[in-house]
C-alpha positions as a LaTeX table, in Angstrom:
\begin{tabular}{lrrr}
\hline
Residue & $x$ (\AA) & $y$ (\AA) & $z$ (\AA) \\
\hline
Unk1 & $-7.46$ & 1.41 & $-20.33$ \\
Unk2 & $-11.17$ & 2.31 & $-18.99$ \\
Unk3 & $-14.17$ & 0.20 & $-19.10$ \\
Unk4 & $-16.29$ & 3.38 & $-19.62$ \\
Unk5 & $-16.46$ & 7.22 & $-19.17$ \\
Unk6 & $-17.80$ & 6.83 & $-15.71$ \\
Unk7 & $-14.57$ & 4.87 & $-14.73$ \\
Unk8 & $-12.48$ & 7.38 & $-16.42$ \\
Unk9 & $-14.27$ & 10.35 & $-14.20$ \\
Unk10 & $-13.88$ & 8.19 & $-11.10$ \\
Unk11 & $-10.16$ & 7.62 & $-11.83$ \\
Unk12 & $-9.61$ & 11.44 & $-12.59$ \\
Unk13 & $-11.35$ & 12.49 & $-9.11$ \\
Unk14 & $-9.42$ & 9.88 & $-7.15$ \\
Unk15 & $-6.19$ & 11.30 & $-8.42$ \\
Unk16 & $-6.98$ & 14.63 & $-7.13$ \\
Unk17 & $-7.42$ & 14.46 & $-3.32$ \\
Unk18 & $-8.31$ & 17.98 & $-2.79$ \\
Unk19 & $-11.41$ & 17.92 & $-5.03$ \\
Unk20 & $-12.33$ & 14.42 & $-3.56$ \\
Unk21 & $-12.32$ & 15.63 & $-0.03$ \\
Unk22 & $-14.61$ & 18.56 & $-1.28$ \\
Unk23 & $-16.93$ & 15.83 & $-2.84$ \\
Unk24 & $-16.97$ & 13.64 & 0.13 \\
Unk25 & $-17.61$ & 16.81 & 2.63 \\
Unk26 & $-20.72$ & 17.56 & 0.66 \\
Unk27 & $-21.73$ & 13.87 & 0.67 \\
Unk28 & $-21.46$ & 13.85 & 4.31 \\
Unk29 & $-24.28$ & 16.27 & 4.66 \\
Unk30 & $-26.57$ & 13.46 & 4.02 \\
Unk31 & $-25.00$ & 11.51 & 6.86 \\
Unk32 & $-22.01$ & 9.18 & 7.44 \\
Unk33 & $-23.56$ & 6.42 & 5.38 \\
Unk34 & $-25.37$ & 7.43 & 2.14 \\
Unk35 & $-26.99$ & 5.52 & $-0.88$ \\
Unk36 & $-25.28$ & 6.05 & $-4.35$ \\
Unk37 & $-27.32$ & 4.35 & $-6.86$ \\
Unk38 & $-27.41$ & 0.69 & $-5.98$ \\
Unk39 & $-24.23$ & 1.15 & $-3.54$ \\
Unk40 & $-23.52$ & 2.59 & $-0.34$ \\
Unk41 & $-20.74$ & 4.92 & 0.68 \\
Unk42 & $-19.70$ & 4.81 & 4.12 \\
Unk43 & $-17.90$ & 7.91 & 5.60 \\
Unk44 & $-17.68$ & 8.43 & 9.20 \\
Unk45 & $-14.71$ & 7.00 & 11.08 \\
Unk46 & $-17.02$ & 5.16 & 13.60 \\
Unk47 & $-19.05$ & 3.44 & 10.64 \\
Unk48 & $-16.13$ & 2.61 & 8.59 \\
Unk49 & $-14.51$ & 0.75 & 11.52 \\
Unk50 & $-17.76$ & $-1.01$ & 12.09 \\
Unk51 & $-18.08$ & $-2.21$ & 8.63 \\
Unk52 & $-14.53$ & $-3.25$ & 8.26 \\
Unk53 & $-14.36$ & $-5.07$ & 11.41 \\
Unk54 & $-17.60$ & $-6.87$ & 10.61 \\
Unk55 & $-16.45$ & $-9.64$ & 8.32 \\
Unk56 & $-19.30$ & $-11.93$ & 8.66 \\
Unk57 & $-21.74$ & $-9.60$ & 7.10 \\
Unk58 & $-19.37$ & $-7.24$ & 5.24 \\
Unk59 & $-16.81$ & $-9.22$ & 3.18 \\
Unk60 & $-14.05$ & $-8.50$ & 0.69 \\
Unk61 & $-13.28$ & $-12.11$ & $-0.48$ \\
Unk62 & $-15.70$ & $-12.26$ & $-3.62$ \\
Unk63 & $-14.61$ & $-8.96$ & $-4.76$ \\
Unk64 & $-10.98$ & $-10.33$ & $-4.75$ \\
Unk65 & $-11.15$ & $-13.77$ & $-6.39$ \\
Unk66 & $-10.17$ & $-12.95$ & $-9.74$ \\
Unk67 & $-7.24$ & $-10.50$ & $-8.59$ \\
Unk68 & $-4.78$ & $-12.93$ & $-6.92$ \\
Unk69 & $-3.30$ & $-15.11$ & $-9.72$ \\
Unk70 & $-0.93$ & $-16.80$ & $-7.44$ \\
Unk71 & $-3.66$ & $-18.68$ & $-5.45$ \\
Unk72 & $-5.90$ & $-18.22$ & $-2.41$ \\
Unk73 & $-4.09$ & $-15.37$ & $-0.23$ \\
Unk74 & $-5.53$ & $-13.74$ & 2.70 \\
Unk75 & $-7.09$ & $-10.87$ & 0.70 \\
Unk76 & $-9.60$ & $-13.25$ & $-1.12$ \\
Unk77 & $-10.48$ & $-15.64$ & 1.63 \\
Unk78 & $-13.27$ & $-15.13$ & 4.34 \\
Unk79 & $-12.42$ & $-16.21$ & 7.74 \\
Unk80 & $-12.18$ & $-19.88$ & 7.72 \\
Unk81 & $-9.86$ & $-22.70$ & 8.75 \\
Unk82 & $-7.32$ & $-22.09$ & 5.86 \\
Unk83 & $-7.35$ & $-18.37$ & 6.59 \\
Unk84 & $-6.51$ & $-18.84$ & 10.36 \\
Unk85 & $-3.64$ & $-21.44$ & 9.33 \\
Unk86 & $-2.41$ & $-19.33$ & 6.76 \\
Unk87 & $-2.18$ & $-16.09$ & 8.96 \\
Unk88 & $-0.54$ & $-18.38$ & 11.84 \\
Unk89 & 2.20 & $-19.64$ & 9.11 \\
Unk90 & 2.78 & $-16.18$ & 7.94 \\
Unk91 & 3.02 & $-14.69$ & 11.64 \\
Unk92 & 5.45 & $-17.42$ & 12.45 \\
Unk93 & 7.44 & $-16.79$ & 9.40 \\
Unk94 & 7.68 & $-13.06$ & 9.45 \\
Unk95 & 8.00 & $-12.67$ & 13.32 \\
Unk96 & 9.43 & $-16.13$ & 14.18 \\
Unk97 & 12.38 & $-16.77$ & 16.75 \\
Unk98 & 14.90 & $-17.50$ & 13.90 \\
Unk99 & 15.67 & $-14.12$ & 12.60 \\
Unk100 & 14.14 & $-10.78$ & 12.77 \\
Unk101 & 12.64 & $-9.74$ & 9.38 \\
Unk102 & 11.60 & $-6.27$ & 10.25 \\
Unk103 & 15.08 & $-5.26$ & 11.27 \\
Unk104 & 16.61 & $-6.88$ & 8.44 \\
Unk105 & 14.33 & $-4.85$ & 6.17 \\
Unk106 & 15.10 & $-1.48$ & 7.90 \\
Unk107 & 18.76 & $-2.21$ & 7.55 \\
Unk108 & 18.37 & $-3.26$ & 3.73 \\
Unk109 & 16.00 & $-0.30$ & 2.95 \\
Unk110 & 18.17 & 2.04 & 4.59 \\
Unk111 & 21.58 & 0.91 & 2.90 \\
Unk112 & 19.88 & 0.36 & $-0.54$ \\
Unk113 & 18.12 & 3.92 & $-0.50$ \\
Unk114 & 21.46 & 5.55 & 0.22 \\
Unk115 & 23.32 & 3.48 & $-2.67$ \\
Unk116 & 20.89 & 4.52 & $-5.19$ \\
Unk117 & 20.81 & 8.19 & $-4.10$ \\
Unk118 & 24.54 & 8.11 & $-4.13$ \\
Unk119 & 24.48 & 6.54 & $-7.70$ \\
Unk120 & 22.06 & 9.36 & $-8.80$ \\
Unk121 & 23.85 & 12.23 & $-7.49$ \\
Unk122 & 27.45 & 11.20 & $-7.77$ \\
Unk123 & 27.84 & 13.39 & $-11.03$ \\
Unk124 & 25.53 & 16.11 & $-10.06$ \\
Unk125 & 24.57 & 17.74 & $-7.05$ \\
Unk126 & 21.39 & 19.07 & $-8.45$ \\
Unk127 & 20.27 & 15.74 & $-10.27$ \\
Unk128 & 16.71 & 14.73 & $-11.06$ \\
Unk129 & 15.70 & 12.06 & $-8.43$ \\
Unk130 & 12.51 & 10.05 & $-9.26$ \\
Unk131 & 11.11 & 9.27 & $-5.80$ \\
Unk132 & 8.61 & 6.73 & $-6.96$ \\
Unk133 & 10.08 & 5.06 & $-10.06$ \\
Unk134 & 13.78 & 4.96 & $-9.41$ \\
Unk135 & 13.91 & 4.91 & $-5.50$ \\
Unk136 & 10.77 & 3.66 & $-3.63$ \\
Unk137 & 10.05 & 0.93 & $-6.21$ \\
Unk138 & 13.42 & $-0.21$ & $-6.74$ \\
Unk139 & 14.05 & $-0.61$ & $-2.97$ \\
Unk140 & 10.67 & $-2.40$ & $-2.59$ \\
Unk141 & 11.37 & $-4.84$ & $-5.45$ \\
Unk142 & 14.62 & $-5.58$ & $-4.08$ \\
Unk143 & 13.31 & $-6.20$ & $-0.54$ \\
Unk144 & 11.08 & $-8.79$ & $-2.40$ \\
Unk145 & 13.79 & $-10.17$ & $-4.78$ \\
Unk146 & 16.40 & $-10.60$ & $-1.80$ \\
Unk147 & 15.06 & $-10.47$ & 1.63 \\
Unk148 & 11.56 & $-12.37$ & 0.61 \\
Unk149 & 12.72 & $-14.73$ & $-2.34$ \\
Unk150 & 16.24 & $-15.02$ & $-1.35$ \\
Unk151 & 18.30 & $-13.83$ & $-4.25$ \\
Unk152 & 21.52 & $-11.79$ & $-3.61$ \\
Unk153 & 21.34 & $-9.35$ & $-6.41$ \\
Unk154 & 19.02 & $-6.34$ & $-7.12$ \\
Unk155 & 15.69 & $-6.92$ & $-8.71$ \\
Unk156 & 15.81 & $-6.89$ & $-12.54$ \\
Unk157 & 13.46 & $-4.69$ & $-14.62$ \\
Unk158 & 11.50 & $-7.88$ & $-15.94$ \\
Unk159 & 10.84 & $-8.62$ & $-12.31$ \\
Unk160 & 9.73 & $-5.00$ & $-11.62$ \\
Unk161 & 7.38 & $-5.05$ & $-14.55$ \\
Unk162 & 5.65 & $-8.22$ & $-13.55$ \\
Unk163 & 5.13 & $-6.75$ & $-10.21$ \\
Unk164 & 3.67 & $-3.65$ & $-11.72$ \\
Unk165 & 1.18 & $-5.62$ & $-13.64$ \\
Unk166 & 0.08 & $-7.72$ & $-10.54$ \\
Unk167 & $-0.28$ & $-4.56$ & $-8.62$ \\
Unk168 & $-2.53$ & $-2.94$ & $-11.30$ \\
Unk169 & $-4.63$ & $-5.92$ & $-11.32$ \\
Unk170 & $-5.28$ & $-5.78$ & $-7.75$ \\
Unk171 & $-5.76$ & $-1.92$ & $-7.38$ \\
Unk172 & $-7.53$ & $-1.56$ & $-10.47$ \\
Unk173 & $-10.01$ & $-4.37$ & $-10.24$ \\
Unk174 & $-12.89$ & $-3.36$ & $-12.10$ \\
Unk175 & $-11.63$ & $-1.26$ & $-14.78$ \\
Unk176 & $-9.11$ & $-3.54$ & $-16.23$ \\
Unk177 & $-10.26$ & $-5.35$ & $-19.67$ \\
Unk178 & $-10.01$ & $-9.29$ & $-20.61$ \\
Unk179 & $-7.45$ & $-8.04$ & $-23.13$ \\
Unk180 & $-5.08$ & $-7.42$ & $-20.35$ \\
Unk181 & $-5.36$ & $-10.92$ & $-18.92$ \\
Unk182 & $-2.30$ & $-12.12$ & $-20.86$ \\
Unk183 & $-0.42$ & $-9.59$ & $-19.24$ \\
Unk184 & $-1.39$ & $-10.65$ & $-15.80$ \\
Unk185 & $-0.76$ & $-14.33$ & $-16.55$ \\
Unk186 & 2.92 & $-13.56$ & $-18.02$ \\
Unk187 & 3.60 & $-11.45$ & $-14.73$ \\
Unk188 & 2.58 & $-14.17$ & $-12.53$ \\
Unk189 & 4.63 & $-16.71$ & $-14.49$ \\
Unk190 & 7.62 & $-14.35$ & $-14.17$ \\
Unk191 & 7.38 & $-14.38$ & $-10.32$ \\
Unk192 & 6.59 & $-18.06$ & $-10.39$ \\
Unk193 & 9.92 & $-18.71$ & $-12.54$ \\
Unk194 & 11.85 & $-16.64$ & $-9.91$ \\
Unk195 & 10.45 & $-18.85$ & $-7.07$ \\
Unk196 & 10.87 & $-22.14$ & $-9.02$ \\
Unk197 & 14.67 & $-21.05$ & $-9.59$ \\
Unk198 & 15.12 & $-20.58$ & $-5.76$ \\
Unk199 & 13.18 & $-23.74$ & $-4.70$ \\
Unk200 & 15.20 & $-25.96$ & $-6.73$ \\
Unk201 & 18.44 & $-24.45$ & $-5.43$ \\
Unk202 & 19.42 & $-26.83$ & $-2.83$ \\
Unk203 & 22.23 & $-24.56$ & $-1.36$ \\
Unk204 & 21.41 & $-23.62$ & 2.46 \\
Unk205 & 23.36 & $-20.16$ & 2.55 \\
Unk206 & 20.48 & $-18.26$ & 0.71 \\
Unk207 & 17.61 & $-20.02$ & 2.78 \\
Unk208 & 19.00 & $-18.52$ & 6.26 \\
Unk209 & 17.56 & $-14.95$ & 6.03 \\
Unk210 & 14.67 & $-15.06$ & 3.74 \\
Unk211 & 10.97 & $-15.54$ & 3.90 \\
Unk212 & 11.08 & $-18.33$ & 1.24 \\
Unk213 & 13.91 & $-20.03$ & 3.23 \\
Unk214 & 12.08 & $-19.68$ & 6.47 \\
Unk215 & 8.99 & $-21.23$ & 4.86 \\
Unk216 & 11.05 & $-24.12$ & 3.48 \\
Unk217 & 12.47 & $-24.56$ & 7.43 \\
Unk218 & 8.73 & $-24.86$ & 8.49 \\
Unk219 & 8.01 & $-27.46$ & 5.91 \\
Unk220 & 5.66 & $-25.34$ & 3.79 \\
Unk221 & 4.56 & $-26.85$ & 0.34 \\
Unk222 & 5.93 & $-25.27$ & $-2.93$ \\
Unk223 & 2.27 & $-24.42$ & $-3.75$ \\
Unk224 & 1.80 & $-22.62$ & $-0.17$ \\
Unk225 & 5.05 & $-20.80$ & $-0.68$ \\
Unk226 & 3.94 & $-19.63$ & $-4.21$ \\
Unk227 & 0.66 & $-18.46$ & $-2.76$ \\
Unk228 & 2.10 & $-16.36$ & $-0.08$ \\
Unk229 & 4.90 & $-14.83$ & $-1.88$ \\
Unk230 & 2.76 & $-14.12$ & $-5.00$ \\
Unk231 & 0.27 & $-12.22$ & $-2.71$ \\
Unk232 & 3.03 & $-10.38$ & $-0.84$ \\
Unk233 & 4.84 & $-9.45$ & $-3.97$ \\
Unk234 & 1.66 & $-8.31$ & $-6.08$ \\
Unk235 & 0.61 & $-5.62$ & $-3.38$ \\
Unk236 & 4.04 & $-4.99$ & $-1.59$ \\
Unk237 & 5.78 & $-2.76$ & $-3.99$ \\
Unk238 & 2.90 & $-0.79$ & $-5.46$ \\
Unk239 & 2.10 & $-0.05$ & $-1.55$ \\
Unk240 & 5.52 & 1.24 & $-0.88$ \\
Unk241 & 5.87 & 3.03 & $-3.98$ \\
Unk242 & 2.65 & 4.89 & $-3.86$ \\
Unk243 & 2.61 & 5.61 & $-0.37$ \\
Unk244 & 6.28 & 7.08 & $-0.31$ \\
Unk245 & 5.49 & 9.12 & $-3.53$ \\
Unk246 & 2.33 & 10.66 & $-2.17$ \\
Unk247 & 3.58 & 11.30 & 1.08 \\
Unk248 & 6.54 & 13.44 & $-0.20$ \\
Unk249 & 4.24 & 15.07 & $-2.70$ \\
Unk250 & 2.02 & 16.27 & 0.48 \\
Unk251 & 5.18 & 17.32 & 2.49 \\
Unk252 & 6.18 & 19.37 & $-0.64$ \\
Unk253 & 3.03 & 20.98 & $-0.36$ \\
Unk254 & 3.58 & 21.85 & 3.39 \\
Unk255 & 6.99 & 23.75 & 3.87 \\
Unk256 & 6.42 & 23.35 & 7.93 \\
Unk257 & 5.60 & 19.87 & 7.78 \\
Unk258 & 8.65 & 19.14 & 5.57 \\
Unk259 & 10.77 & 20.98 & 8.09 \\
Unk260 & 9.58 & 18.86 & 10.76 \\
Unk261 & 10.23 & 15.56 & 8.80 \\
Unk262 & 13.46 & 16.90 & 7.68 \\
Unk263 & 14.80 & 17.78 & 11.22 \\
Unk264 & 13.76 & 14.16 & 12.47 \\
Unk265 & 15.33 & 12.60 & 9.51 \\
Unk266 & 18.90 & 14.27 & 10.22 \\
Unk267 & 18.54 & 13.12 & 13.91 \\
Unk268 & 17.93 & 9.64 & 12.53 \\
Unk269 & 14.48 & 9.55 & 14.27 \\
Unk270 & 12.79 & 6.77 & 12.09 \\
Unk271 & 9.42 & 6.54 & 14.18 \\
Unk272 & 9.18 & 10.43 & 14.11 \\
Unk273 & 9.81 & 10.28 & 10.08 \\
Unk274 & 6.91 & 7.36 & 9.88 \\
Unk275 & 4.74 & 9.42 & 11.87 \\
Unk276 & 5.24 & 12.59 & 9.69 \\
Unk277 & 4.94 & 10.13 & 6.42 \\
Unk278 & 1.72 & 8.58 & 7.76 \\
Unk279 & 0.09 & 12.18 & 8.56 \\
Unk280 & 1.24 & 13.42 & 5.21 \\
Unk281 & $-0.44$ & 10.46 & 3.50 \\
Unk282 & $-3.77$ & 11.20 & 5.28 \\
Unk283 & $-4.10$ & 14.16 & 2.86 \\
Unk284 & $-3.73$ & 11.75 & $-0.15$ \\
Unk285 & $-4.04$ & 8.06 & 1.11 \\
Unk286 & $-2.64$ & 5.16 & $-0.98$ \\
Unk287 & $-6.33$ & 3.82 & $-1.10$ \\
Unk288 & $-9.17$ & 6.70 & $-0.69$ \\
Unk289 & $-11.74$ & 3.76 & $-0.95$ \\
Unk290 & $-12.00$ & $-0.01$ & $-0.25$ \\
Unk291 & $-14.83$ & $-2.17$ & $-1.34$ \\
Unk292 & $-16.98$ & $-4.48$ & 0.57 \\
Unk293 & $-19.90$ & $-6.76$ & $-0.43$ \\
Unk294 & $-23.00$ & $-7.28$ & 1.77 \\
Unk295 & $-23.33$ & $-11.22$ & 2.70 \\
Unk296 & $-26.91$ & $-10.89$ & 4.15 \\
Unk297 & $-29.40$ & $-8.27$ & 5.18 \\
Unk298 & $-28.21$ & $-6.22$ & 8.09 \\
Unk299 & $-27.81$ & $-2.52$ & 9.25 \\
Unk300 & $-25.17$ & $-0.20$ & 10.04 \\
Unk301 & $-25.27$ & 1.45 & 13.44 \\
Unk302 & $-24.29$ & 5.43 & 13.23 \\
Unk303 & $-22.61$ & 7.21 & 15.94 \\
Unk304 & $-25.63$ & 9.26 & 16.06 \\
Unk305 & $-28.09$ & 6.34 & 16.93 \\
Unk306 & $-29.59$ & 5.96 & 13.48 \\
Unk307 & $-29.57$ & 2.56 & 11.65 \\
Unk308 & $-29.02$ & 2.31 & 8.07 \\
Unk309 & $-30.71$ & $-0.99$ & 6.46 \\
Unk310 & $-28.38$ & $-2.60$ & 3.87 \\
Unk311 & $-29.80$ & $-5.51$ & 1.64 \\
Unk312 & $-27.99$ & $-8.60$ & 0.93 \\
Unk313 & $-25.93$ & $-8.27$ & $-2.42$ \\
Unk314 & $-25.30$ & $-4.57$ & $-1.96$ \\
Unk315 & $-21.94$ & $-3.38$ & $-2.46$ \\
Unk316 & $-20.25$ & $-0.78$ & $-0.22$ \\
Unk317 & $-17.64$ & 1.81 & $-0.95$ \\
Unk318 & $-15.77$ & 2.46 & 2.32 \\
Unk319 & $-13.94$ & 5.56 & 2.33 \\
Unk320 & $-10.55$ & 5.67 & 4.21 \\
Unk321 & $-9.87$ & 9.20 & 3.20 \\
Unk322 & $-13.04$ & 10.69 & 4.94 \\
Unk323 & $-12.70$ & 8.64 & 7.88 \\
Unk324 & $-9.39$ & 10.16 & 8.56 \\
Unk325 & $-10.62$ & 13.70 & 8.29 \\
Unk326 & $-13.61$ & 12.79 & 10.76 \\
Unk327 & $-13.26$ & 15.26 & 13.39 \\
Unk328 & $-14.28$ & 12.74 & 16.05 \\
Unk329 & $-11.34$ & 10.55 & 15.35 \\
Unk330 & $-9.00$ & 13.09 & 13.95 \\
Unk331 & $-9.42$ & 16.49 & 15.79 \\
Unk332 & $-8.64$ & 19.66 & 13.76 \\
Unk333 & $-8.25$ & 17.44 & 10.70 \\
Unk334 & $-7.10$ & 20.13 & 8.28 \\
Unk335 & $-4.13$ & 20.72 & 10.34 \\
Unk336 & $-0.93$ & 18.42 & 9.91 \\
Unk337 & $-0.04$ & 16.99 & 13.40 \\
Unk338 & 2.31 & 14.57 & 14.27 \\
Unk339 & 1.00 & 13.51 & 17.76 \\
Unk340 & $-2.00$ & 11.45 & 16.39 \\
Unk341 & $-1.97$ & 7.74 & 17.45 \\
Unk342 & $-0.35$ & 5.87 & 14.72 \\
Unk343 & $-2.90$ & 2.83 & 15.00 \\
Unk344 & $-5.70$ & 5.65 & 14.29 \\
Unk345 & $-4.63$ & 5.76 & 10.57 \\
Unk346 & $-6.63$ & 3.47 & 8.16 \\
Unk347 & $-3.92$ & 3.44 & 5.28 \\
Unk348 & $-3.62$ & $-0.39$ & 5.81 \\
Unk349 & $-7.26$ & $-0.86$ & 6.26 \\
Unk350 & $-8.70$ & $-2.26$ & 9.54 \\
Unk351 & $-10.22$ & $-5.73$ & 10.60 \\
Unk352 & $-9.31$ & $-9.05$ & 9.40 \\
Unk353 & $-8.16$ & $-7.77$ & 6.09 \\
Unk354 & $-6.02$ & $-4.93$ & 7.52 \\
Unk355 & $-2.72$ & $-5.44$ & 5.67 \\
Unk356 & $-0.50$ & $-8.11$ & 7.23 \\
Unk357 & 2.49 & $-6.53$ & 5.86 \\
Unk358 & 1.85 & $-3.13$ & 7.30 \\
Unk359 & 4.92 & $-3.37$ & 9.67 \\
Unk360 & 7.21 & $-4.26$ & 6.68 \\
Unk361 & 5.69 & $-1.18$ & 4.71 \\
Unk362 & 6.37 & 1.22 & 7.74 \\
Unk363 & 9.90 & $-0.05$ & 8.03 \\
Unk364 & 10.51 & 0.82 & 4.05 \\
Unk365 & 8.65 & 3.95 & 3.83 \\
Unk366 & 10.47 & 5.33 & 6.88 \\
Unk367 & 13.99 & 4.34 & 6.09 \\
Unk368 & 13.35 & 5.55 & 2.28 \\
Unk369 & 11.86 & 8.95 & 3.08 \\
Unk370 & 14.78 & 9.39 & 6.01 \\
Unk371 & 17.51 & 8.58 & 3.46 \\
Unk372 & 15.96 & 10.88 & 0.73 \\
Unk373 & 16.02 & 13.94 & 3.28 \\
Unk374 & 19.48 & 13.16 & 4.83 \\
Unk375 & 20.88 & 12.95 & 1.23 \\
Unk376 & 19.32 & 16.35 & 0.09 \\
Unk377 & 19.92 & 19.87 & 1.65 \\
Unk378 & 16.80 & 21.29 & 0.25 \\
Unk379 & 14.48 & 19.17 & $-1.47$ \\
Unk380 & 12.17 & 20.67 & $-4.20$ \\
Unk381 & 10.09 & 19.69 & $-6.89$ \\
Unk382 & 11.82 & 19.19 & $-10.48$ \\
Unk383 & 11.18 & 22.25 & $-12.38$ \\
Unk384 & 11.94 & 20.53 & $-15.91$ \\
Unk385 & 8.66 & 20.20 & $-18.26$ \\
Unk386 & 6.24 & 17.71 & $-17.42$ \\
Unk387 & 7.77 & 16.63 & $-14.24$ \\
Unk388 & 7.55 & 17.58 & $-10.32$ \\
Unk389 & 3.91 & 16.05 & $-9.88$ \\
Unk390 & 2.68 & 12.94 & $-9.31$ \\
Unk391 & 2.46 & 10.89 & $-12.86$ \\
Unk392 & 0.22 & 8.04 & $-12.99$ \\
Unk393 & 0.02 & 4.86 & $-15.25$ \\
Unk394 & $-3.55$ & 3.72 & $-15.11$ \\
Unk395 & $-4.11$ & 3.04 & $-11.35$ \\
Unk396 & $-0.17$ & 2.83 & $-10.28$ \\
Unk397 & 1.82 & 5.79 & $-9.32$ \\
Unk398 & 4.82 & 5.93 & $-11.50$ \\
Unk399 & 7.06 & 9.16 & $-10.99$ \\
Unk400 & 7.66 & 12.19 & $-8.91$ \\
Unk401 & 10.72 & 14.01 & $-9.84$ \\
Unk402 & 12.38 & 16.11 & $-7.31$ \\
Unk403 & 15.92 & 17.85 & $-7.03$ \\
Unk404 & 17.88 & 18.65 & $-4.03$ \\
Unk405 & 21.31 & 20.26 & $-3.63$ \\
\hline
\end{tabular}
């Protein structure tokens, strides 16, 4: 699974947020931008925003070229005519006048979450609930399968497995091996098969309220539809599963925070549930770092006025985690606070590569968490052996088992 012992150690640290924060706090003594071998680590919130917003000098595209197997997507493109055209098409597809996709997602995620929870707990009030593998991942996959592609049935396991492999490729990047390439190719073939099936279906009913149907209405080509949906599908399900699982895990660590979130859920207050989830996720973000590549000799202007020179070809590791613990942007960072501005969080990046599906993710995370807390009287970790804590499979979060009376 790992290319080297160093990649194993890095993976181990990234899955232990308290240890990682302590390490980053120590590193920050050398300043908000520090050198680590041939790379730079960017820590401060001000400096992180500067790097992520400067796409002409610090780019993501070259580092993503071999990770989006469905073709060019926003993540592996620099700003250019195609990027601007694709973003316009996606915006009109997601937020066009014909239907409200976000409202559809909220209603679907709420209904689907409740149905899954009822099925799990119907035979036992103290049933074991896998927040990640059985709940969040299934809901997110069903959103892709039904609201994006246009099926009217839940996502089958083969479809979910394919999405796991594609997400693993995007998240893991550097520590996947060539031996895994057939698995990635098979995964995109599964997604393309579903799309081909839909695109060949001439019935109009399924096209009325789906992303693929809307793209057909806008006369998008089949190739463009596969590029868009492949990119959305590959990143979307892993994002929802990991964010929901890690947010619930942090709330379980903090009884007072859980109490606040539970109260909001019982009131049906989705915005506050989302706020609590994003604040909980700050303590263990979905992505602790994002990479960038320096296109030309330049510098990073630090908050204190210092300039850090960065040479062309340098790789940068931009720490979203530490930036969300920077006291200048997040006062009293060790406290759980639900009045922080939602736009300050960096869970979905910043700049031109800020996740286009952020509002889709927000809608699903809030509804899944709300349904879970409404459906359980007292949520707690499973006490069964080898359960009750975050379980990973490579870079992907796979399980978090809980119980609730």
